[in-house]
Amino acid sequence: MVFTTLAHLRDVDFLREAYHRTRKDSAPGIDGVTAATDAEHLEENLRDLHGRLRSGRYHAPPVKRHWLTKADGSQRAIGWPTFEDKIVQRAVTMLLGAIYEEDFHPFAHGFRPGHSAHQALSELREQCVGQRINWIVDADVSGFFDSLDHGLLQEMLQQQVQDGSILRLIGKWLHAGVLEGETFLQSETGSPQGAVISPLLGNLFLHQVLDEWYVHMVKPQMRGRSFLVRYGDGTPVQA
């Protein structure tokens, strides 16, 4: 099914629900506005936000980039969107999640509601024991969120979502860029880790290029037993 009109569902009540589902303890973005500050005039702010979204005047601000040191000494970039941007991204994620969660395969456990890495491990064990699997191929998509192809991702979105306002919003987020200190970096590829929308966009991409490929092309040609379990081993969202 192709959805051509979704934006009308994103009214003030919907934005208010998105606000309640947005974490309030994460660091502020480039504007320095916290959840507590936004809550002081919540209804007024939500009405103003809704008006800018309806008229197309909403601009996606750059994401403030912060670097985290991992256990092995390497660094991983994390993004801090503005709190208002988190609300809008949450609202769009709620809309698109209602569409795509119906299509995602149950073996895809990465960054999905009701799924976890523990479930992935449990499924891995059950499948190995039940099917008497002797070999496991452990594969990692290196730098996945940083290397998402914008053009391919937008093509995938348009297969089911053809609401221009929603697509334009996602395009704005993908091209918003990041602010590191006082240096602005344009986004040519990738979806920022820290953006609320990133896990859903990542799952959509992997659903198309990995999960569907395995189910419809790889598994039917396998002579022996096989299965796929996909999960995420990081924390791409801080919102």
PDB file of N, CA and C in Angstrom, residues 107-163:
ATOM      1  N   PHE A 107      12.892 -11.573  12.656  1.00  0.00           N
ATOM      2  CA  PHE A 107      14.281 -11.842  13.038  1.00  0.00           C
ATOM      3  C   PHE A 107      15.130 -10.568  13.074  1.00  0.00           C
ATOM      4  N   ALA A 108      14.540  -9.418  12.730  1.00  0.00           N
ATOM      5  CA  ALA A 108      15.253  -8.138  12.784  1.00  0.00           C
ATOM      6  C   ALA A 108      15.004  -7.508  14.146  1.00  0.00           C
ATOM      7  N   HIS A 109      15.993  -7.555  15.015  1.00  0.00           N
ATOM      8  CA  HIS A 109      15.822  -7.115  16.399  1.00  0.00           C
ATOM      9  C   HIS A 109      16.466  -5.766  16.692  1.00  0.00           C
ATOM     10  N   GLY A 110      17.182  -5.188  15.743  1.00  0.00           N
ATOM     11  CA  GLY A 110      17.940  -3.981  16.014  1.00  0.00           C
ATOM     12  C   GLY A 110      17.095  -2.727  16.144  1.00  0.00           C
ATOM     13  N   PHE A 111      17.091  -2.104  17.328  1.00  0.00           N
ATOM     14  CA  PHE A 111      16.476  -0.788  17.552  1.00  0.00           C
ATOM     15  C   PHE A 111      15.014  -0.745  17.136  1.00  0.00           C
ATOM     16  N   ARG A 112      14.272  -1.774  17.524  1.00  0.00           N
ATOM     17  CA  ARG A 112      12.845  -1.820  17.222  1.00  0.00           C
ATOM     18  C   ARG A 112      12.046  -1.931  18.522  1.00  0.00           C
ATOM     19  N   PRO A 113      10.849  -1.352  18.561  1.00  0.00           N
ATOM     20  CA  PRO A 113      10.010  -1.474  19.755  1.00  0.00           C
ATOM     21  C   PRO A 113       9.710  -2.943  20.055  1.00  0.00           C
ATOM     22  N   GLY A 114       9.893  -3.340  21.295  1.00  0.00           N
ATOM     23  CA  GLY A 114       9.602  -4.703  21.686  1.00  0.00           C
ATOM     24  C   GLY A 114      10.674  -5.707  21.323  1.00  0.00           C
ATOM     25  N   HIS A 115      11.818  -5.233  20.813  1.00  0.00           N
ATOM     26  CA  HIS A 115      12.922  -6.124  20.455  1.00  0.00           C
ATOM     27  C   HIS A 115      14.172  -5.703  21.213  1.00  0.00           C
ATOM     28  N   SER A 116      15.104  -6.658  21.353  1.00  0.00           N
ATOM     29  CA  SER A 116      16.334  -6.350  22.065  1.00  0.00           C
ATOM     30  C   SER A 116      17.431  -7.312  21.626  1.00  0.00           C
ATOM     31  N   ALA A 117      18.664  -6.979  21.998  1.00  0.00           N
ATOM     32  CA  ALA A 117      19.782  -7.868  21.709  1.00  0.00           C
ATOM     33  C   ALA A 117      19.633  -9.195  22.453  1.00  0.00           C
ATOM     34  N   HIS A 118      19.013  -9.176  23.630  1.00  0.00           N
ATOM     35  CA  HIS A 118      18.791 -10.415  24.382  1.00  0.00           C
ATOM     36  C   HIS A 118      17.857 -11.353  23.618  1.00  0.00           C
ATOM     37  N   GLN A 119      16.836 -10.786  22.976  1.00  0.00           N
ATOM     38  CA  GLN A 119      15.952 -11.615  22.156  1.00  0.00           C
ATOM     39  C   GLN A 119      16.706 -12.197  20.975  1.00  0.00           C
ATOM     40  N   ALA A 120      17.605 -11.411  20.397  1.00  0.00           N
ATOM     41  CA  ALA A 120      18.406 -11.907  19.277  1.00  0.00           C
ATOM     42  C   ALA A 120      19.274 -13.079  19.714  1.00  0.00           C
ATOM     43  N   LEU A 121      19.885 -12.982  20.881  1.00  0.00           N
ATOM     44  CA  LEU A 121      20.715 -14.068  21.400  1.00  0.00           C
ATOM     45  C   LEU A 121      19.882 -15.313  21.677  1.00  0.00           C
ATOM     46  N   SER A 122      18.690 -15.105  22.243  1.00  0.00           N
ATOM     47  CA  SER A 122      17.809 -16.236  22.528  1.00  0.00           C
ATOM     48  C   SER A 122      17.386 -16.936  21.243  1.00  0.00           C
ATOM     49  N   GLU A 123      17.038 -16.139  20.224  1.00  0.00           N
ATOM     50  CA  GLU A 123      16.646 -16.735  18.946  1.00  0.00           C
ATOM     51  C   GLU A 123      17.819 -17.467  18.299  1.00  0.00           C
ATOM     52  N   LEU A 124      19.005 -16.884  18.406  1.00  0.00           N
ATOM     53  CA  LEU A 124      20.197 -17.521  17.855  1.00  0.00           C
ATOM     54  C   LEU A 124      20.419 -18.897  18.479  1.00  0.00           C
ATOM     55  N   ARG A 125      20.291 -18.984  19.790  1.00  0.00           N
ATOM     56  CA  ARG A 125      20.479 -20.265  20.474  1.00  0.00           C
ATOM     57  C   ARG A 125      19.410 -21.268  20.073  1.00  0.00           C
ATOM     58  N   GLU A 126      18.142 -20.833  20.053  1.00  0.00           N
ATOM     59  CA  GLU A 126      17.047 -21.742  19.717  1.00  0.00           C
ATOM     60  C   GLU A 126      17.168 -22.271  18.297  1.00  0.00           C
ATOM     61  N   GLN A 127      17.547 -21.389  17.378  1.00  0.00           N
ATOM     62  CA  GLN A 127      17.683 -21.817  15.988  1.00  0.00           C
ATOM     63  C   GLN A 127      18.846 -22.791  15.823  1.00  0.00           C
ATOM     64  N   CYS A 128      19.956 -22.513  16.485  1.00  0.00           N
ATOM     65  CA  CYS A 128      21.120 -23.390  16.377  1.00  0.00           C
ATOM     66  C   CYS A 128      20.825 -24.780  16.933  1.00  0.00           C
ATOM     67  N   VAL A 129      20.141 -24.824  18.076  1.00  0.00           N
ATOM     68  CA  VAL A 129      19.809 -26.115  18.688  1.00  0.00           C
ATOM     69  C   VAL A 129      18.719 -26.822  17.890  1.00  0.00           C
ATOM     70  N   GLY A 130      17.662 -26.092  17.537  1.00  0.00           N
ATOM     71  CA  GLY A 130      16.538 -26.709  16.842  1.00  0.00           C
ATOM     72  C   GLY A 130      16.874 -27.202  15.452  1.00  0.00           C
ATOM     73  N   GLN A 131      17.721 -26.467  14.716  1.00  0.00           N
ATOM     74  CA  GLN A 131      18.065 -26.857  13.359  1.00  0.00           C
ATOM     75  C   GLN A 131      19.408 -27.585  13.278  1.00  0.00           C
ATOM     76  N   ARG A 132      20.044 -27.766  14.430  1.00  0.00           N
ATOM     77  CA  ARG A 132      21.354 -28.433  14.489  1.00  0.00           C
ATOM     78  C   ARG A 132      22.357 -27.739  13.568  1.00  0.00           C
ATOM     79  N   ILE A 133      22.459 -26.442  13.759  1.00  0.00           N
ATOM     80  CA  ILE A 133      23.369 -25.635  12.962  1.00  0.00           C
ATOM     81  C   ILE A 133      24.805 -25.812  13.465  1.00  0.00           C
ATOM     82  N   ASN A 134      25.741 -25.997  12.550  1.00  0.00           N
ATOM     83  CA  ASN A 134      27.139 -26.217  12.914  1.00  0.00           C
ATOM     84  C   ASN A 134      28.041 -25.017  12.633  1.00  0.00           C
ATOM     85  N   TRP A 135      27.570 -24.105  11.787  1.00  0.00           N
ATOM     86  CA  TRP A 135      28.401 -22.959  11.409  1.00  0.00           C
ATOM     87  C   TRP A 135      27.618 -21.660  11.611  1.00  0.00           C
ATOM     88  N   ILE A 136      28.303 -20.652  12.119  1.00  0.00           N
ATOM     89  CA  ILE A 136      27.712 -19.325  12.279  1.00  0.00           C
ATOM     90  C   ILE A 136      28.611 -18.303  11.581  1.00  0.00           C
ATOM     91  N   VAL A 137      28.028 -17.477  10.760  1.00  0.00           N
ATOM     92  CA  VAL A 137      28.747 -16.374  10.133  1.00  0.00           C
ATOM     93  C   VAL A 137      28.367 -15.094  10.870  1.00  0.00           C
ATOM     94  N   ASP A 138      29.337 -14.470  11.516  1.00  0.00           N
ATOM     95  CA  ASP A 138      29.118 -13.242  12.284  1.00  0.00           C
ATOM     96  C   ASP A 138      29.608 -12.074  11.434  1.00  0.00           C
ATOM     97  N   ALA A 139      28.692 -11.228  10.984  1.00  0.00           N
ATOM     98  CA  ALA A 139      29.043 -10.115  10.095  1.00  0.00           C
ATOM     99  C   ALA A 139      28.637  -8.792  10.729  1.00  0.00           C
ATOM    100  N   ASP A 140      29.445  -7.771  10.502  1.00  0.00           N
ATOM    101  CA  ASP A 140      29.179  -6.442  11.049  1.00  0.00           C
ATOM    102  C   ASP A 140      29.166  -5.432   9.910  1.00  0.00           C
ATOM    103  N   VAL A 141      28.174  -4.542   9.919  1.00  0.00           N
ATOM    104  CA  VAL A 141      28.136  -3.446   8.952  1.00  0.00           C
ATOM    105  C   VAL A 141      28.906  -2.286   9.556  1.00  0.00           C
ATOM    106  N   SER A 142      30.090  -2.048   9.064  1.00  0.00           N
ATOM    107  CA  SER A 142      30.972  -1.046   9.651  1.00  0.00           C
ATOM    108  C   SER A 142      30.498   0.370   9.317  1.00  0.00           C
ATOM    109  N   GLY A 143      30.391   1.207  10.353  1.00  0.00           N
ATOM    110  CA  GLY A 143      30.009   2.596  10.148  1.00  0.00           C
ATOM    111  C   GLY A 143      28.673   2.747   9.450  1.00  0.00           C
ATOM    112  N   PHE A 144      27.715   1.916   9.825  1.00  0.00           N
ATOM    113  CA  PHE A 144      26.459   1.847   9.071  1.00  0.00           C
ATOM    114  C   PHE A 144      25.719   3.185   9.011  1.00  0.00           C
ATOM    115  N   PHE A 145      25.438   3.772  10.174  1.00  0.00           N
ATOM    116  CA  PHE A 145      24.642   5.001  10.185  1.00  0.00           C
ATOM    117  C   PHE A 145      25.362   6.153   9.490  1.00  0.00           C
ATOM    118  N   ASP A 146      26.689   6.131   9.520  1.00  0.00           N
ATOM    119  CA  ASP A 146      27.450   7.207   8.886  1.00  0.00           C
ATOM    120  C   ASP A 146      27.518   7.065   7.371  1.00  0.00           C
ATOM    121  N   SER A 147      27.199   5.889   6.843  1.00  0.00           N
ATOM    122  CA  SER A 147      27.408   5.650   5.412  1.00  0.00           C
ATOM    123  C   SER A 147      26.121   5.392   4.637  1.00  0.00           C
ATOM    124  N   LEU A 148      24.969   5.616   5.244  1.00  0.00           N
ATOM    125  CA  LEU A 148      23.705   5.419   4.531  1.00  0.00           C
ATOM    126  C   LEU A 148      23.647   6.296   3.285  1.00  0.00           C
ATOM    127  N   ASP A 149      23.289   5.709   2.166  1.00  0.00           N
ATOM    128  CA  ASP A 149      23.180   6.440   0.911  1.00  0.00           C
ATOM    129  C   ASP A 149      21.842   7.178   0.864  1.00  0.00           C
ATOM    130  N   HIS A 150      21.883   8.500   0.791  1.00  0.00           N
ATOM    131  CA  HIS A 150      20.657   9.305   0.835  1.00  0.00           C
ATOM    132  C   HIS A 150      19.733   9.000  -0.336  1.00  0.00           C
ATOM    133  N   GLY A 151      20.300   8.881  -1.526  1.00  0.00           N
ATOM    134  CA  GLY A 151      19.480   8.645  -2.710  1.00  0.00           C
ATOM    135  C   GLY A 151      18.739   7.328  -2.643  1.00  0.00           C
ATOM    136  N   LEU A 152      19.455   6.260  -2.278  1.00  0.00           N
ATOM    137  CA  LEU A 152      18.821   4.946  -2.174  1.00  0.00           C
ATOM    138  C   LEU A 152      17.764   4.932  -1.082  1.00  0.00           C
ATOM    139  N   LEU A 153      18.080   5.572   0.038  1.00  0.00           N
ATOM    140  CA  LEU A 153      17.136   5.602   1.153  1.00  0.00           C
ATOM    141  C   LEU A 153      15.846   6.308   0.759  1.00  0.00           C
ATOM    142  N   GLN A 154      15.952   7.423   0.063  1.00  0.00           N
ATOM    143  CA  GLN A 154      14.765   8.159  -0.343  1.00  0.00           C
ATOM    144  C   GLN A 154      13.960   7.382  -1.388  1.00  0.00           C
ATOM    145  N   GLU A 155      14.636   6.635  -2.249  1.00  0.00           N
ATOM    146  CA  GLU A 155      13.930   5.769  -3.205  1.00  0.00           C
ATOM    147  C   GLU A 155      13.130   4.703  -2.465  1.00  0.00           C
ATOM    148  N   MET A 156      13.724   4.129  -1.434  1.00  0.00           N
ATOM    149  CA  MET A 156      13.031   3.107  -0.650  1.00  0.00           C
ATOM    150  C   MET A 156      11.816   3.694   0.050  1.00  0.00           C
ATOM    151  N   LEU A 157      11.971   4.892   0.602  1.00  0.00           N
ATOM    152  CA  LEU A 157      10.850   5.541   1.272  1.00  0.00           C
ATOM    153  C   LEU A 157       9.693   5.764   0.312  1.00  0.00           C
ATOM    154  N   GLN A 158       9.992   6.189  -0.906  1.00  0.00           N
ATOM    155  CA  GLN A 158       8.950   6.545  -1.863  1.00  0.00           C
ATOM    156  C   GLN A 158       8.187   5.341  -2.399  1.00  0.00           C
ATOM    157  N   GLN A 159       8.678   4.146  -2.141  1.00  0.00           N
ATOM    158  CA  GLN A 159       7.939   2.958  -2.560  1.00  0.00           C
ATOM    159  C   GLN A 159       6.613   2.837  -1.813  1.00  0.00           C
ATOM    160  N   GLN A 160       6.577   3.344  -0.574  1.00  0.00           N
ATOM    161  CA  GLN A 160       5.352   3.257   0.218  1.00  0.00           C
ATOM    162  C   GLN A 160       4.846   4.600   0.719  1.00  0.00           C
ATOM    163  N   VAL A 161       5.731   5.570   0.857  1.00  0.00           N
ATOM    164  CA  VAL A 161       5.349   6.877   1.380  1.00  0.00           C
ATOM    165  C   VAL A 161       5.590   7.929   0.299  1.00  0.00           C
ATOM    166  N   GLN A 162       4.510   8.554  -0.146  1.00  0.00           N
ATOM    167  CA  GLN A 162       4.617   9.583  -1.185  1.00  0.00           C
ATOM    168  C   GLN A 162       3.975  10.893  -0.742  1.00  0.00           C
ATOM    169  N   ASP A 163       3.962  11.104   0.558  1.00  0.00           N
ATOM    170  CA  ASP A 163       3.518  12.377   1.110  1.00  0.00           C
ATOM    171  C   ASP A 163       4.694  13.348   1.014  1.00  0.00           C
TER     172      ASP A 163
END
